[in-house]
C-alpha angles and dihedrals in degrees: 000000000000089000091053092049090049092050093050091048091051093050093049091047091051093051094046101040107027137055112284108258122240091249094054093044094050092045091051092049091048091050090047092051091048092051092049093046094047091047090051093055097035107106103166092091128011090205094054090044091054092046092051093049092045092051091049093050094046091050091049093048094047092047093049092045091053091047091051093045091050095037087240135177096282090064094059093101095051096086098045093048092050091047091051091051092050092050092054100050125127136175094254094047090048091058093047092047093050091050093050095045091050090056089054096047119126092250093050091045092051093050092045091046093054091046093049091047093053094046094046092049091047091051093047093041088228134098092217099083093046094048090049092052094047093041093050094050092043093048091050091050093050092047090049091052092049093049091048090056094046097047095036096195120178120233124241114287114292092234091070097043117106090196113033113237123167106176125105114297110211120108110016109246092200093056093041093052097042095047093044093049098046093038097054093038091054091047093051097042095045097050093111098026129111119265090252092055091046091053091048093051092046090050088053091052093048092047094051091047092049092051092050091047090049092052092050090056093042093051092050092241096122144021122241094257089052093063092041089052090049091052092050092048092049092049089052091051092048091048092054094039091047092051091052091048094049090048094050092041090053092052093049094047097051095062091048090049091048092049090050091052090048091053091048091053090049090061094048 
């Protein structure tokens, strides 16, 4: 018994005070992916599905944050990817990358988010969709700022940056904002669309997010794990925001449906 207690104490001490080992990190990511995947295909209960996906995303984000903070095994590809990007730069690509990354900046995302929220609410004749879009993007931005302060990761060296940025690096605010905005906007807009249209809109959101993430790496503003962390955080925000929207949308539709049935009975 004393030996067992000692072993448990040693394991706990290692996890809490040392860099997370590769085995633990990989296991956590696998579990997180399994939870998210199972939650995505689980149709028996929308609440349980959302909980499973949320747990998977939180686990993945926490694991990656610890790895970045401790310079763990999952960050081993950051340097090689950045070096490859720097080696394949050109004048034309620099201009394109700067233009794309400017469109995904926090200021541009905030303005676009407010505009999208207003237009979506006007189209739906309800403030709920717009508030969900603005709230999701705003929540993701706040969470990104808090995580940046907690992790405190430095950006790539200034001598390889095309656009000088000196703030904390993890997670990428550009990727977080872009993915959160396009993700929640697609979810809200495609609620009554056909599966084909939904897939097309989702592909658009993923493509835009990927391009912004690529430019952040190309310009030397972020490491690979920064943009991955931003994508995970945005997906978490969209998952929560989408669940709130579907819940509120269901409540607003039932009364309308009930009123319609009442009118129909009145004419019978």
